[in-house]
XYZ file of C-alpha atoms in Angstrom:
69
model
C 0.103 -21.333 30.935
C -0.795 -18.374 28.750
C 1.254 -17.179 25.812
C 3.003 -13.819 26.072
C 1.145 -11.001 24.354
C 2.518 -10.241 20.911
C 3.211 -6.663 20.002
C 0.923 -5.409 17.268
C 2.722 -4.921 13.966
C -0.241 -3.523 12.052
C 0.877 -0.868 9.616
C -0.818 1.445 7.156
C 0.324 0.888 3.564
C -0.281 3.585 0.956
C -1.325 2.265 -2.468
C -0.191 3.887 -5.729
C -1.074 2.793 -9.267
C -1.032 3.776 -12.933
C -2.999 2.751 -16.028
C -0.317 3.587 -18.623
C 3.479 3.602 -18.464
C 3.430 7.246 -19.579
C 1.328 8.254 -16.545
C 2.848 9.011 -13.162
C 1.889 6.818 -10.243
C -1.084 8.238 -8.372
C -2.330 7.604 -4.880
C -5.433 5.402 -4.981
C -5.894 4.567 -1.304
C -4.499 2.781 1.709
C -4.754 -0.584 3.451
C -3.985 -1.599 7.013
C -2.316 -4.990 7.406
C 0.224 -6.801 9.569
C 2.807 -7.446 6.850
C 3.729 -6.676 3.259
C 2.299 -9.888 1.802
C -1.115 -9.274 3.367
C -0.978 -5.633 2.265
C -0.339 -6.677 -1.348
C -3.288 -9.056 -1.320
C -5.555 -6.445 0.272
C -4.497 -3.718 -2.176
C -5.164 -5.963 -5.173
C -8.551 -7.064 -3.897
C -9.745 -3.594 -2.858
C -8.371 -1.441 -5.694
C -8.698 -3.805 -8.679
C -11.690 -1.969 -10.190
C -9.385 -0.202 -12.661
C -7.204 -1.817 -15.344
C -3.908 -0.875 -13.642
C -0.664 -1.874 -15.347
C 1.282 -1.215 -12.156
C 0.383 -1.004 -8.486
C 2.783 -0.486 -5.581
C 2.454 -0.283 -1.814
C 4.597 1.798 0.515
C 4.548 1.684 4.304
C 3.249 5.024 5.526
C 6.109 5.160 8.024
C 8.607 5.217 5.099
C 7.111 8.308 3.460
C 9.018 11.519 4.140
C 7.958 15.068 3.344
C 10.725 17.047 1.634
C 8.736 20.260 2.247
C 6.476 20.785 5.250
C 3.816 23.469 5.264
Protein backbone atom coordinates (compact mmCIF):
# COMPACT_ATOMS: atom_id res chain seq x y z
CA UNK A 1 0.00 0.00 0.00
CA UNK A 2 1.43 3.37 -0.95
CA UNK A 3 1.59 6.36 1.36
CA UNK A 4 -0.58 9.37 0.56
CA UNK A 5 1.28 12.17 -1.19
CA UNK A 6 2.35 14.91 1.19
CA UNK A 7 1.66 18.48 0.24
CA UNK A 8 4.83 20.43 -0.41
CA UNK A 9 5.56 22.98 2.31
CA UNK A 10 8.66 24.46 0.71
CA UNK A 11 8.85 28.17 1.36
CA UNK A 12 11.19 30.98 0.39
CA UNK A 13 12.81 32.67 3.39
CA UNK A 14 14.36 36.12 3.01
CA UNK A 15 17.63 36.60 4.91
CA UNK A 16 18.57 39.90 6.57
CA UNK A 17 21.75 40.67 8.53
CA UNK A 18 23.89 43.41 10.04
CA UNK A 19 27.55 43.76 11.02
CA UNK A 20 27.10 46.41 13.73
CA UNK A 21 24.23 47.20 16.09
CA UNK A 22 24.20 50.76 14.74
CA UNK A 23 23.54 49.52 11.18
CA UNK A 24 20.07 48.70 9.90
CA UNK A 25 19.35 45.15 8.84
CA UNK A 26 20.00 44.66 5.14
CA UNK A 27 18.77 42.02 2.76
CA UNK A 28 21.58 39.57 1.97
CA UNK A 29 19.71 36.85 0.10
CA UNK A 30 17.12 34.11 0.29
CA UNK A 31 16.90 30.38 0.95
CA UNK A 32 14.25 27.85 0.03
CA UNK A 33 13.51 25.23 2.69
CA UNK A 34 10.64 23.18 4.11
CA UNK A 35 10.67 24.67 7.61
CA UNK A 36 12.16 27.40 9.77
CA UNK A 37 14.84 25.21 11.35
CA UNK A 38 16.18 24.12 7.96
CA UNK A 39 16.01 27.71 6.72
CA UNK A 40 18.12 28.90 9.67
CA UNK A 41 20.76 26.27 9.01
CA UNK A 42 20.82 27.07 5.29
CA UNK A 43 21.05 30.83 5.87
CA UNK A 44 23.97 30.41 8.27
CA UNK A 45 25.84 28.08 5.97
CA UNK A 46 25.29 30.10 2.79
CA UNK A 47 25.66 33.67 4.09
CA UNK A 48 28.35 33.23 6.77
CA UNK A 49 31.12 34.86 4.70
CA UNK A 50 30.66 38.13 6.60
CA UNK A 51 31.16 38.70 10.34
CA UNK A 52 27.45 39.32 11.04
CA UNK A 53 26.41 40.13 14.60
CA UNK A 54 22.77 39.43 13.76
CA UNK A 55 21.00 37.47 11.05
CA UNK A 56 17.25 36.91 10.73
CA UNK A 57 15.00 35.02 8.34
CA UNK A 58 11.48 35.99 7.35
CA UNK A 59 9.08 33.89 5.30
CA UNK A 60 8.51 35.69 2.02
CA UNK A 61 4.77 35.13 2.42
CA UNK A 62 4.84 37.28 5.61
CA UNK A 63 6.32 40.34 3.90
CA UNK A 64 3.80 43.05 3.06
CA UNK A 65 4.32 46.14 0.93
CA UNK A 66 2.98 49.28 2.61
CA UNK A 67 3.34 51.15 -0.71
CA UNK A 68 2.93 49.49 -4.10
CA UNK A 69 4.28 51.08 -7.25
